[in-house]
């Protein structure tokens, strides 16, 4: 008894250590990757919430309110009250925090799927390139995966035990998932289908364990069902009401929650500007299995896919065995029902995501979590099948090699190719060249400040394609964003001009000397930086002096 | 001689004059190398046909030249001295092996590329002894059009270049690499490589080449480097 308790504590100690390593690794070099347009845009909106306390749910863009509100505690903790004082680390610490909670959510599955499956799933989640990459990315995806998975796991817990806590957690997590991303509707649809299939399976197999009720341990009563359904809706409703109404400051947000689905339905079909994100149905499979562009490495999370296939096959094997033998233990029946429930919840979502023309690489995370869980189940199947020491040593070597391969890719993707187009998860990403342009402006601003001159930056683009420049210019008070060249150019030392407007701009400056440099803001998207010539000459003078 | 005949002779003479004028560079050009010198013969790899036109501008960018490179003459006895010589770098390559930089394979294919991570990085060739170097030819990644930034080449006898060495090429127009402002041009990569001619020759055992990303991404690439000396 004492030995069992000791091993339990030891296990949790090791697990805590593992989580600590995960946390440190996810924070390491968190700010080296330039801010993506979406990250910058969301940071800007959070900045408005921080400074003015204003947030209004937009049914057309930017997804739900949760990400913005959940970032506020970081600012309180760091004692930051102005947007200009915020940093990449502050914003990105939120997805890191959510990614850590994701590990804990899998912990709730441990008692159902078994220790080896849980441990391998946790390990693969820690080293998966996609998960590592987007755990440090200020977009909604990790929070969406977290709350959607908590919803699924707590729903399973409810099916099993019918306790109040499970149903409350399911309601709250579904509400938070909706407050994160509208695509939760797809997860809800997939999970509902999955529940129906799982109940059908439980009904079909109830005779095999000698009982005619669907759930043998906790029989369903009508009164209890009503009570739980009411609890589920109440726990869903409260966070939904608070978040979408911006804590009662914007009741319109509650209506906009429903209106948003009109927008996202069009977007999913590839209407409007979202057409540029249309991709073939096999896009997600491609980035997970084999991706090689330009000079970069060959990217693949094939090890997870391989183990996942073994996991699915082993689940199928168990179910077929039950139907052939027409006999099974209650434990086997529940385990096979869990496999069915998880499989349909995650893979119907994957199927829908693949069939929708609108695709972005971060959408793969939720189905990938399902694959990781099945990979754990697959490894557990092999572990239980092969008892001999040498066979288990081979299995451990196999796991080590696979983990090394994934870790190496994660390292390369996050610390070398973090903004490189060859990385499958770098999508329309801000190029490091833009950071160099901003550095140049700040370098030259020092010279202006020393000479008591105003720092003014004007950005001109005919299509208002400015992001993520507003984020990078947050420390500069005087800046303007224009779709046409303004006529008053006398006092502006810095101009960021899109190539389409450079001829018009050069006509307006009418021969006034400017140094012109080119920078890439995203692959294939260029911006000219015009710097007042006298300022540039001073800068070069300083640079020459530095060399001497 | 009637008017028609006169006009015939006048236009004939003008025609001959114009022809001579146009042909004069060919007629009077001297293909023979200067005394004691010989033409540097280079084996060029296949050019890459494809990709998209480069949409890059720099105040320091050289206009693209599609013509053959004019012959470059080096003193007699100058040979390729860098073939299969050891190569070191500022950081380990993220793709390929450093020895590929001097292995003679100049193909644009991915298998021939050595990639170094982002930021200012260098590769260094160690010759077997001190040579007087007259030409260095560099092929960065030439599958598609790219411009490599802060491209600086130095020659010296100190493996750590503590004395800075002798710069034979520098296109860092704003001293962002911190090695001084260079007056040389940025250029678009192609199969011809970049020939850095050193007419008066420079003595050294080590050749170090810097770069700081390229117009396509932040990585640094090398296909081949050839050092000619005696």
XYZ file of C-alpha atoms in Angstrom:
778
model
C 0.000 0.000 0.000
C 2.784 2.346 1.056
C 4.822 1.279 -1.958
C 1.885 2.027 -4.267
C 1.402 5.479 -2.777
C 5.110 6.178 -3.043
C 5.159 5.211 -6.728
C 2.115 7.446 -7.277
C 3.883 10.442 -5.732
C 7.055 9.596 -7.596
C 5.109 9.503 -10.865
C 3.602 12.935 -10.239
C 6.966 14.354 -9.238
C 8.476 13.148 -12.504
C 5.465 14.461 -14.400
C 5.838 17.893 -12.773
C 9.506 17.905 -13.720
C 8.496 17.017 -17.286
C 6.010 19.917 -17.349
C 8.700 22.242 -16.017
C 11.027 21.232 -18.861
C 8.171 21.762 -21.346
C 7.533 25.218 -19.902
C 11.193 26.265 -20.022
C 11.674 24.953 -23.568
C 8.577 26.767 -24.799
C 9.707 30.041 -23.257
C 13.277 29.749 -24.550
C 13.802 32.185 -27.452
C 10.095 32.947 -27.520
C 10.575 36.367 -29.117
C 13.039 35.523 -31.901
C 10.325 34.907 -34.477
C 8.922 38.138 -35.965
C 5.287 38.883 -35.155
C 2.888 37.452 -37.742
C 0.251 39.857 -39.115
C -2.463 38.043 -37.145
C -0.389 38.107 -33.955
C 0.319 41.811 -34.401
C -3.309 42.565 -35.125
C -4.509 40.663 -32.085
C -1.850 42.278 -29.909
C -3.049 45.666 -31.115
C -6.646 44.851 -30.188
C -5.487 43.638 -26.778
C -3.592 46.927 -26.454
C -6.860 48.843 -26.926
C -8.469 46.673 -24.259
C -5.523 47.367 -21.959
C -5.414 51.118 -22.438
C -9.070 51.998 -22.971
C -10.893 48.978 -21.595
C -12.725 48.602 -24.906
C -13.457 45.295 -26.582
C -16.244 44.662 -29.078
C -16.776 41.275 -30.629
C -16.387 41.577 -34.398
C -18.499 39.011 -36.284
C -16.362 39.433 -39.413
C -12.784 39.150 -38.153
C -10.443 38.408 -35.249
C -12.418 35.478 -33.725
C -13.659 35.398 -30.133
C -12.972 37.508 -27.048
C -11.200 34.955 -24.858
C -7.647 35.500 -26.120
C -7.832 39.250 -25.528
C -9.274 39.060 -22.036
C -6.992 36.200 -20.992
C -3.920 38.319 -21.806
C -4.826 41.087 -19.360
C -3.515 39.269 -16.241
C -0.044 39.170 -17.838
C -0.026 42.965 -18.046
C -1.183 43.287 -14.444
C 1.530 40.860 -13.413
C 4.193 42.789 -15.397
C 2.772 46.142 -14.238
C 2.315 47.328 -17.823
C -0.378 49.886 -18.540
C 0.547 51.092 -22.040
C 0.561 49.192 -25.285
C 3.933 50.661 -26.260
C 5.536 48.945 -23.246
C 4.293 45.493 -24.173
C 6.596 42.850 -25.653
C 6.290 39.709 -27.760
C 7.018 37.575 -24.676
C 4.051 39.020 -22.783
C 1.616 38.144 -25.544
C 3.106 34.777 -26.393
C 3.193 33.648 -22.769
C -0.586 33.165 -23.009
C -0.495 30.406 -25.651
C 2.395 28.848 -23.710
C 0.181 28.791 -20.620
C -2.704 27.242 -22.584
C -0.346 24.663 -24.095
C 0.702 23.656 -20.589
C -2.942 23.220 -19.599
C -3.327 20.980 -22.635
C -0.918 18.507 -21.014
C -3.051 18.546 -17.896
C -6.175 17.924 -19.949
C -4.602 14.727 -21.300
C -3.867 13.791 -17.693
C -7.624 13.375 -17.216
C -7.558 10.636 -19.870
C -4.836 8.675 -18.061
C -7.181 6.492 -16.065
C -9.103 5.537 -19.218
C -6.358 4.979 -21.800
C -3.655 3.621 -19.492
C -0.246 4.780 -18.296
C 1.954 3.887 -21.310
C -0.502 5.505 -23.737
C -0.721 8.623 -21.568
C 3.067 8.922 -21.189
C 3.786 8.466 -24.900
C 1.014 10.919 -25.840
C 2.447 13.520 -23.445
C 5.932 12.974 -24.828
C 4.776 13.346 -28.425
C 2.752 16.440 -27.544
C 5.892 17.969 -26.035
C 8.080 17.338 -29.086
C 5.572 17.772 -31.898
C 6.812 20.517 -34.202
C 3.311 21.863 -34.907
C 2.383 22.045 -31.230
C 5.675 23.597 -30.189
C 5.488 26.166 -32.974
C 1.947 27.318 -32.311
C 2.336 27.177 -28.523
C 4.439 30.315 -28.925
C 2.150 32.026 -31.405
C -0.304 34.693 -30.309
C -3.293 33.315 -32.191
C -6.415 31.574 -30.914
C -5.521 28.068 -31.958
C -3.953 26.600 -28.816
C -6.781 27.931 -26.643
C -9.287 26.484 -29.111
C -7.581 23.068 -29.004
C -7.397 23.211 -25.209
C -11.050 24.018 -24.557
C -12.345 21.757 -27.330
C -10.357 18.829 -25.965
C -11.435 19.558 -22.373
C -15.021 19.543 -23.657
C -14.531 16.149 -25.320
C -12.709 14.596 -22.362
C -15.200 15.874 -19.800
C -18.059 14.658 -21.958
C -16.483 11.208 -21.902
C -16.082 11.484 -18.167
C -19.781 12.335 -17.931
C -20.769 9.361 -20.127
C -18.779 7.156 -17.774
C -19.555 8.526 -14.369
C -22.364 11.038 -14.740
C -21.004 13.355 -12.116
C -21.872 17.012 -11.730
C -18.303 18.255 -12.107
C -17.895 16.642 -15.551
C -21.024 18.245 -16.912
C -20.120 21.687 -15.514
C -16.598 21.439 -16.980
C -18.075 20.314 -20.321
C -20.422 23.317 -20.410
C -17.792 25.859 -19.402
C -15.156 24.476 -21.762
C -17.538 24.435 -24.718
C -18.475 28.024 -23.942
C -14.799 29.036 -23.733
C -14.057 27.179 -26.971
C -16.823 29.180 -28.687
C -15.406 32.346 -27.119
C -12.073 31.448 -28.712
C -12.939 30.428 -32.242
C -16.090 30.022 -34.272
C -14.870 26.679 -35.706
C -15.940 25.143 -32.385
C -19.242 24.543 -34.151
C -17.494 21.892 -36.271
C -16.073 20.224 -33.153
C -19.520 20.293 -31.548
C -21.040 18.699 -34.636
C -18.321 16.008 -34.774
C -18.621 15.299 -31.043
C -22.417 15.071 -31.232
C -22.153 12.543 -34.052
C -19.513 10.734 -32.069
C -21.779 10.566 -28.991
C -24.558 9.042 -31.113
C -22.191 6.451 -32.613
C -20.712 5.642 -29.194
C -24.156 5.160 -27.638
C -25.179 2.960 -30.529
C -22.041 0.890 -29.948
C -22.716 0.685 -26.197
C -26.286 -0.393 -26.928
C -25.121 -3.062 -29.376
C -22.515 -4.443 -26.988
C -24.597 -4.251 -23.787
C -25.765 -7.870 -24.258
C -22.129 -9.061 -24.441
C -21.531 -8.076 -20.812
C -24.866 -9.535 -19.665
C -26.784 -6.297 -19.180
C -29.329 -4.458 -21.279
C -28.624 -0.935 -20.142
C -26.365 1.282 -22.239
C -24.276 2.280 -19.277
C -23.985 -0.580 -16.880
C -22.434 1.131 -13.895
C -24.387 4.360 -13.810
C -27.889 3.786 -15.167
C -29.555 6.855 -16.672
C -32.703 8.218 -15.094
C -34.898 10.833 -16.747
C -34.790 13.249 -13.815
C -31.023 13.079 -13.608
C -30.725 13.675 -17.336
C -32.849 16.837 -17.158
C -30.834 18.043 -14.196
C -27.547 17.499 -16.004
C -28.749 19.058 -19.240
C -29.862 22.144 -17.318
C -26.531 22.305 -15.529
C -24.703 22.001 -18.855
C -26.629 24.909 -20.358
C -26.195 27.110 -17.295
C -22.461 26.495 -17.198
C -22.298 27.194 -20.928
C -24.434 30.317 -20.746
C -22.633 32.269 -17.986
C -19.153 32.559 -19.621
C -20.787 33.044 -23.018
C -22.891 35.946 -21.709
C -19.970 37.609 -19.939
C -17.439 37.304 -22.754
C -19.558 38.034 -25.807
C -21.259 41.014 -24.141
C -17.788 42.321 -23.148
C -18.867 42.017 -19.494
C -22.206 43.746 -20.241
C -20.551 46.701 -22.015
C -21.574 45.532 -25.498
C -24.874 43.567 -25.544
C -24.748 43.707 -29.364
C -21.952 41.117 -29.115
C -24.490 38.457 -28.092
C -26.356 38.942 -31.363
C -23.107 39.192 -33.303
C -22.161 35.745 -31.995
C -24.891 34.292 -34.228
C -24.287 36.692 -37.107
C -20.649 35.625 -37.256
C -21.605 32.241 -38.697
C -22.826 33.909 -41.877
C -19.344 35.394 -42.372
C -17.488 32.199 -41.545
C -19.715 30.080 -43.765
C -18.803 32.266 -46.755
C -15.161 32.205 -45.747
C -15.119 28.433 -45.437
C -16.423 28.204 -49.013
C -13.525 30.365 -50.181
C -15.589 33.492 -50.875
C -14.036 36.947 -51.007
C -10.458 37.591 -50.019
C -10.276 34.288 -48.186
C -9.879 32.631 -51.610
C -6.121 33.053 -51.243
C -6.236 30.511 -48.403
C -7.927 27.828 -50.534
C -5.994 24.602 -50.710
C -6.591 21.007 -51.868
C -8.139 18.463 -49.501
C -4.818 16.702 -48.908
C -3.017 19.866 -47.723
C -3.054 18.884 -44.025
C -1.926 15.361 -44.793
C 0.905 16.772 -46.868
C 2.262 19.080 -44.146
C 2.084 16.255 -41.622
C 3.730 13.578 -43.734
C 6.119 15.119 -46.268
C 6.890 18.775 -46.845
C 9.941 20.015 -48.690
C 10.231 23.471 -50.181
C 13.337 25.296 -51.415
C 16.599 24.469 -49.632
C 15.177 23.632 -46.205
C 14.905 20.202 -44.597
C 12.284 17.561 -45.274
C 9.586 18.075 -42.657
C 7.445 15.240 -41.411
C 5.559 14.235 -38.283
C 5.401 10.781 -39.816
C 6.385 9.063 -36.554
C 3.152 10.279 -34.949
C 1.158 9.234 -38.028
C 2.727 5.752 -37.998
C 1.975 5.169 -34.310
C -1.487 6.698 -34.781
C -2.246 4.168 -37.552
C -1.136 1.355 -35.239
C -3.374 2.832 -32.520
C -6.399 2.974 -34.821
C -5.750 -0.571 -36.096
C -5.399 -1.889 -32.537
C -8.688 -0.203 -31.555
C -10.385 -1.736 -34.571
C -8.875 -5.100 -33.676
C -10.335 -4.868 -30.169
C -13.811 -3.952 -31.480
C -13.820 -6.718 -34.115
C -12.693 -9.215 -31.467
C -15.607 -8.180 -29.213
C -18.123 -8.667 -32.025
C -16.649 -12.001 -33.128
C -16.502 -13.432 -29.609
C -19.829 -11.800 -28.628
C -18.346 -11.553 -25.177
C -16.235 -9.007 -23.383
C -15.503 -7.588 -19.977
C -16.996 -4.260 -18.899
C -13.489 -2.766 -18.980
C -12.941 -3.844 -22.590
C -16.342 -2.537 -23.595
C -15.688 0.865 -22.030
C -12.210 1.085 -23.505
C -13.428 0.248 -27.006
C -16.269 2.777 -26.592
C -13.702 5.417 -25.628
C -11.672 4.622 -28.754
C -14.790 5.026 -30.885
C -15.711 8.253 -29.135
C -12.240 9.780 -29.523
C -11.808 8.570 -33.083
C -15.024 10.077 -34.371
C -14.690 13.306 -32.341
C -11.242 14.074 -33.726
C -11.362 12.520 -37.160
C -14.784 13.812 -38.263
C -13.368 17.264 -37.444
C -10.272 16.409 -39.469
C -12.422 15.287 -42.387
C -14.485 18.486 -42.316
C -11.376 20.660 -42.012
C -9.880 18.839 -45.012
C -13.016 19.245 -47.109
C -13.359 22.971 -46.401
C -11.378 24.859 -49.100
C -10.189 27.506 -46.599
C -7.102 26.117 -44.932
C -4.393 27.483 -42.700
C -1.693 25.252 -41.173
C -2.658 25.962 -37.548
C -6.032 24.289 -38.131
C -4.212 20.961 -38.093
C -3.587 21.195 -34.329
C -6.903 19.823 -33.124
C -6.887 16.727 -35.385
C -3.184 16.313 -34.602
C -4.000 16.091 -30.900
C -6.308 13.178 -31.732
C -3.509 11.569 -33.728
C -1.120 12.012 -30.798
C -3.570 10.304 -28.419
C -3.997 7.410 -30.845
C -0.200 7.277 -31.273
C 0.029 6.727 -27.505
C -2.625 4.015 -27.754
C -0.670 2.456 -30.628
C 2.550 2.342 -28.647
C 0.710 0.867 -25.658
C -0.704 -1.859 -27.888
C 2.814 -2.795 -29.052
C 4.105 -2.590 -25.477
C 1.429 -4.980 -24.236
C 1.823 -7.347 -27.187
C 5.568 -7.766 -26.800
C 6.529 -8.961 -23.327
C 10.049 -10.139 -23.939
C 12.825 -7.888 -22.692
C 14.603 -7.625 -26.052
C 11.362 -6.752 -27.832
C 10.659 -4.006 -25.317
C 14.210 -2.683 -25.674
C 13.634 -2.497 -29.444
C 10.364 -0.650 -28.797
C 12.120 1.833 -26.533
C 14.839 2.382 -29.140
C 12.087 2.910 -31.738
C 10.422 5.479 -29.478
C 13.731 7.222 -28.763
C 14.625 7.487 -32.453
C 11.153 8.823 -33.318
C 11.236 11.311 -30.457
C 14.712 12.458 -31.502
C 13.508 12.990 -35.065
C 10.535 15.056 -33.904
C 12.622 17.028 -31.385
C 15.237 17.801 -34.012
C 12.564 19.116 -36.356
C 11.049 21.137 -33.559
C 14.449 22.652 -32.848
C 15.066 23.456 -36.514
C 11.553 24.795 -37.061
C 11.586 27.020 -33.987
C 15.173 28.164 -33.721
C 16.581 28.069 -37.272
C 13.764 28.108 -39.841
C 11.357 30.025 -37.579
C 10.458 32.573 -40.265
C 11.490 30.618 -43.332
C 9.084 29.632 -46.068
C 10.511 26.090 -46.097
C 8.911 25.493 -42.676
C 5.371 24.111 -43.185
C 4.027 26.076 -40.213
C 5.455 29.408 -41.353
C 2.447 30.752 -43.202
C 2.379 34.191 -44.844
C 4.773 35.073 -42.084
C 6.476 38.359 -41.418
C 9.980 38.256 -42.735
C 13.002 39.092 -40.568
C 13.761 41.785 -43.129
C 10.862 43.821 -41.727
C 12.424 43.649 -38.273
C 15.645 44.983 -39.811
C 13.679 47.872 -41.357
C 12.179 48.737 -37.988
C 15.608 48.467 -36.359
C 16.890 50.901 -38.968
C 14.111 53.392 -38.106
C 14.845 53.128 -34.393
C 18.623 53.420 -35.014
C 18.109 56.607 -37.008
C 15.517 57.892 -34.529
C 18.283 58.082 -31.937
C 20.100 60.560 -34.169
C 16.893 62.585 -34.541
C 16.293 62.601 -30.785
C 19.818 63.810 -30.116
C 19.187 66.705 -32.481
C 15.785 67.441 -30.873
C 13.947 66.582 -34.070
C 10.578 64.889 -34.247
C 10.350 61.215 -35.113
C 7.565 60.789 -37.646
C 6.878 57.715 -39.745
C 4.329 57.649 -42.569
C 3.271 54.363 -44.122
C 1.562 54.375 -47.530
C -0.143 51.412 -49.140
C -3.024 51.616 -51.647
C -4.717 48.491 -50.222
C -4.218 49.392 -46.546
C -1.980 46.344 -46.148
C -0.033 47.669 -43.166
C 0.200 44.753 -40.752
C 2.320 44.030 -38.779
C 3.966 47.475 -39.112
C 1.600 49.174 -36.566
C 2.796 46.700 -33.920
C 6.444 47.385 -34.644
C 5.928 51.158 -34.619
C 4.074 51.092 -31.284
C 6.852 52.986 -29.498
C 6.677 55.875 -31.965
C 3.970 58.390 -31.111
C 3.755 60.220 -34.404
C 2.913 57.908 -37.239
C 0.391 57.898 -40.044
C -1.096 55.247 -42.284
C -2.243 56.385 -45.700
C -3.678 54.860 -48.847
C -2.443 57.810 -50.977
C 0.651 59.988 -50.720
C -0.182 63.025 -48.597
C 0.996 66.349 -49.976
C 2.775 67.639 -46.846
C 6.073 65.801 -46.747
C 8.434 68.422 -45.362
C 8.762 67.256 -41.792
C 8.597 63.514 -42.301
C 11.972 61.796 -42.091
C 10.739 58.219 -42.672
C 8.364 56.896 -45.306
C 7.437 53.279 -45.780
C 6.006 53.054 -49.287
C 4.617 50.109 -51.227
C 6.229 49.642 -54.675
C 2.926 50.455 -56.470
C 2.985 53.964 -55.009
C 6.708 54.644 -55.190
C 6.481 56.520 -58.542
C 3.654 58.695 -57.235
C 5.629 59.300 -54.046
C 8.785 60.260 -55.946
C 6.747 62.785 -57.953
C 5.430 64.315 -54.731
C 8.856 64.652 -53.135
C 9.917 66.391 -56.345
C 13.619 65.706 -56.194
C 13.989 66.168 -52.435
C 16.901 63.897 -51.552
C 15.943 60.646 -49.848
C 17.891 57.432 -49.354
C 15.817 54.493 -50.610
C 16.128 50.979 -49.216
C 14.035 47.913 -49.895
C 12.746 45.448 -47.297
C 10.592 42.348 -47.511
C 7.631 42.361 -45.142
C 6.378 38.916 -46.178
C 7.726 36.563 -48.844
C 7.265 38.395 -52.137
C 5.834 41.561 -50.503
C 8.238 44.486 -50.578
C 8.252 47.933 -49.026
C 10.563 50.836 -49.742
C 11.940 52.769 -46.835
C 12.701 56.366 -47.748
C 15.010 58.113 -45.291
C 15.772 61.825 -45.355
C 19.176 62.067 -47.047
C 20.731 64.378 -44.442
C 19.736 61.929 -41.724
C 21.152 59.008 -43.694
C 24.438 60.875 -44.252
C 24.764 61.442 -40.508
C 24.071 57.765 -39.901
C 26.756 56.677 -42.377
C 29.153 59.152 -40.785
C 28.511 57.459 -37.425
C 28.879 54.028 -38.963
C 32.257 54.985 -40.465
C 33.363 56.372 -37.104
C 32.375 53.083 -35.454
C 34.684 51.174 -37.791
C 37.589 53.499 -36.987
C 29.346 60.765 -114.220
C 25.741 61.567 -113.817
C 23.950 62.479 -110.574
C 22.756 58.932 -109.940
C 26.310 57.579 -110.172
C 27.629 60.279 -107.844
C 24.980 59.467 -105.244
C 25.766 55.767 -105.614
C 29.461 56.376 -104.758
C 28.638 58.750 -101.898
C 26.241 56.260 -100.221
C 28.659 53.384 -100.841
C 31.429 55.312 -99.079
C 29.107 56.213 -96.185
C 28.087 52.535 -95.944
C 31.716 51.352 -95.845
C 32.508 53.980 -93.210
C 29.580 52.944 -90.998
C 30.513 49.271 -91.391
C 34.109 49.965 -90.361
C 32.904 51.995 -87.421
C 30.669 49.192 -86.201
C 33.209 46.492 -86.842
C 36.142 48.366 -85.386
C 35.889 46.906 -81.853
C 36.103 43.432 -83.351
C 38.728 44.320 -85.951
C 41.008 46.176 -83.562
C 40.285 44.234 -80.396
C 43.183 42.363 -78.992
C 42.223 38.910 -77.711
C 45.770 38.080 -76.997
C 46.519 38.186 -73.273
C 48.939 40.775 -71.919
C 52.528 39.636 -71.651
C 53.075 37.048 -68.945
C 49.362 36.545 -68.413
C 46.889 33.886 -69.380
C 43.106 33.766 -69.521
C 41.440 32.316 -66.445
C 39.338 29.429 -67.731
C 36.350 28.533 -65.585
C 34.087 25.528 -65.800
C 30.571 26.851 -65.459
C 27.629 24.801 -64.249
C 24.325 24.534 -66.099
C 22.184 27.650 -65.714
C 18.817 27.391 -63.983
C 15.828 28.211 -66.148
C 12.709 28.859 -64.148
C 11.548 30.587 -61.013
C 10.079 34.049 -60.811
C 11.738 37.356 -61.702
C 13.426 38.994 -58.752
C 11.441 41.864 -57.257
C 14.310 43.314 -55.305
C 15.784 46.756 -55.261
C 18.823 48.125 -53.558
C 20.670 51.393 -54.051
C 23.739 49.227 -54.449
C 22.406 46.558 -56.812
C 24.301 45.897 -60.023
C 22.238 45.706 -63.190
C 21.863 42.146 -64.373
C 24.183 41.271 -67.247
C 23.126 38.421 -69.529
C 26.242 38.607 -71.733
C 29.255 36.378 -71.350
C 31.794 37.621 -68.900
C 34.804 39.244 -70.607
C 37.987 37.216 -70.285
C 39.958 37.746 -67.108
C 43.713 37.402 -67.250
C 45.892 36.093 -64.480
C 49.681 35.662 -64.373
C 50.957 32.486 -65.949
C 51.235 29.618 -63.508
C 48.104 30.598 -61.576
C 46.043 27.499 -60.794
C 43.058 26.463 -58.716
C 44.523 26.118 -55.231
C 41.357 25.574 -53.189
C 40.107 22.242 -54.575
C 39.237 19.879 -51.698
C 40.867 22.173 -49.151
C 39.409 22.198 -45.624
C 36.579 24.606 -44.891
C 35.451 25.938 -41.522
C 32.525 28.198 -40.667
C 31.201 30.557 -38.004
C 28.510 28.016 -37.061
C 27.852 24.443 -38.189
C 25.845 24.268 -41.420
C 22.140 23.512 -41.170
C 22.255 21.692 -44.485
C 25.044 20.008 -46.395
C 28.684 19.619 -45.401
C 31.354 22.289 -45.504
C 33.646 20.136 -47.653
C 31.090 20.538 -50.486
C 32.190 24.174 -50.834
C 35.496 23.119 -52.402
C 34.505 19.800 -53.997
C 34.079 21.149 -57.535
C 30.302 20.525 -57.689
C 28.727 23.828 -58.788
C 25.307 22.514 -59.689
C 22.330 24.598 -58.532
C 20.530 21.518 -57.212
C 19.626 21.321 -53.537
C 22.050 18.448 -53.022
C 24.966 20.797 -53.769
C 23.950 23.544 -51.328
C 25.579 24.228 -48.001
C 23.319 26.300 -45.795
C 24.289 28.352 -42.776
C 21.703 29.865 -40.429
C 20.486 33.441 -40.436
C 22.561 36.436 -39.387
C 26.100 37.382 -40.352
C 27.940 34.107 -40.986
C 31.229 33.168 -42.598
C 32.944 30.241 -44.243
C 36.715 30.031 -44.383
C 38.954 28.085 -46.710
C 42.366 27.038 -45.477
C 44.870 26.673 -48.308
C 47.810 24.331 -47.836
C 50.288 27.246 -47.757
C 50.442 30.963 -48.392
C 49.637 31.848 -52.007
C 49.460 35.023 -53.987
C 45.793 35.018 -54.860
C 44.679 36.572 -58.159
C 41.056 35.519 -58.397
C 38.257 34.164 -56.223
C 35.073 32.840 -57.800
C 31.978 32.319 -55.652
C 28.747 30.540 -56.410
C 26.028 31.112 -53.855
C 22.714 29.288 -54.352
C 21.836 30.040 -57.991
C 18.547 28.162 -58.389
C 16.460 31.249 -59.017
C 17.516 34.822 -58.598
C 18.844 35.850 -55.239
C 20.968 38.664 -53.907
C 23.213 37.861 -50.942
C 23.658 40.741 -48.559
C 26.782 42.039 -46.804
C 28.961 39.862 -48.992
C 32.527 40.453 -47.844
C 35.646 38.510 -48.860
C 38.888 38.805 -46.930
C 42.275 37.161 -47.410
C 44.875 36.792 -44.697
C 47.393 34.645 -42.887
C 45.739 34.672 -39.470
C 43.122 31.912 -39.179
C 41.160 34.109 -36.760
C 41.500 37.263 -38.861
C 42.316 39.286 -35.771
C 44.086 41.805 -37.998
C 40.985 41.967 -40.217
C 42.867 40.607 -43.238
C 42.786 42.258 -46.614
C 39.292 42.877 -47.966
C 39.016 42.067 -51.643
C 35.236 42.509 -51.891
C 32.705 44.315 -49.728
C 29.149 45.306 -50.689
C 27.994 46.219 -47.184
C 26.905 49.775 -47.982
C 25.754 50.635 -44.450
C 28.346 48.810 -42.337
C 25.682 46.554 -40.880
C 28.253 43.757 -40.712
C 30.577 46.013 -38.744
C 33.537 45.363 -41.054
C 33.497 48.760 -42.715
C 31.511 50.332 -45.497
C 32.075 48.666 -48.838
C 31.934 50.215 -52.265
C 31.349 47.014 -54.229
C 28.027 46.123 -55.776
C 25.318 43.710 -54.735
C 24.610 41.288 -57.575
C 22.068 38.717 -58.698
C 23.293 35.142 -58.524
C 23.596 33.057 -61.661
C 25.524 30.076 -62.975
C 28.529 32.245 -63.869
C 29.309 32.848 -60.225
C 30.945 36.034 -58.993
C 34.507 36.531 -60.156
C 36.530 38.698 -57.820
C 39.611 39.679 -59.748
C 42.671 40.815 -57.813
C 44.979 42.224 -60.493
C 47.914 42.926 -58.230
C 47.420 39.722 -56.233
C 47.091 39.384 -52.476
C 49.047 37.063 -50.251
C 47.321 34.762 -47.821
C 46.650 31.257 -46.615
C 43.074 31.813 -45.505
C 40.091 33.125 -47.434
C 37.035 34.122 -45.422
C 33.669 34.896 -47.010
C 30.886 36.645 -45.090
C 27.210 37.018 -45.926
C 24.111 38.105 -44.061
C 21.059 36.469 -45.574
C 19.684 36.960 -49.033
C 16.795 38.618 -50.798
C 14.647 35.471 -50.513
C 15.201 34.513 -46.884
C 17.630 35.037 -44.022
C 19.778 31.994 -44.690
C 23.316 31.955 -46.072
C 24.159 29.543 -48.883
C 27.257 28.371 -50.687
C 27.556 26.056 -53.658
C 31.234 26.442 -54.480
C 34.204 28.708 -53.876
C 37.301 28.612 -56.094
C 40.537 30.352 -55.202
C 43.134 30.888 -57.928
C 46.705 31.681 -57.020
C 50.320 30.667 -57.253
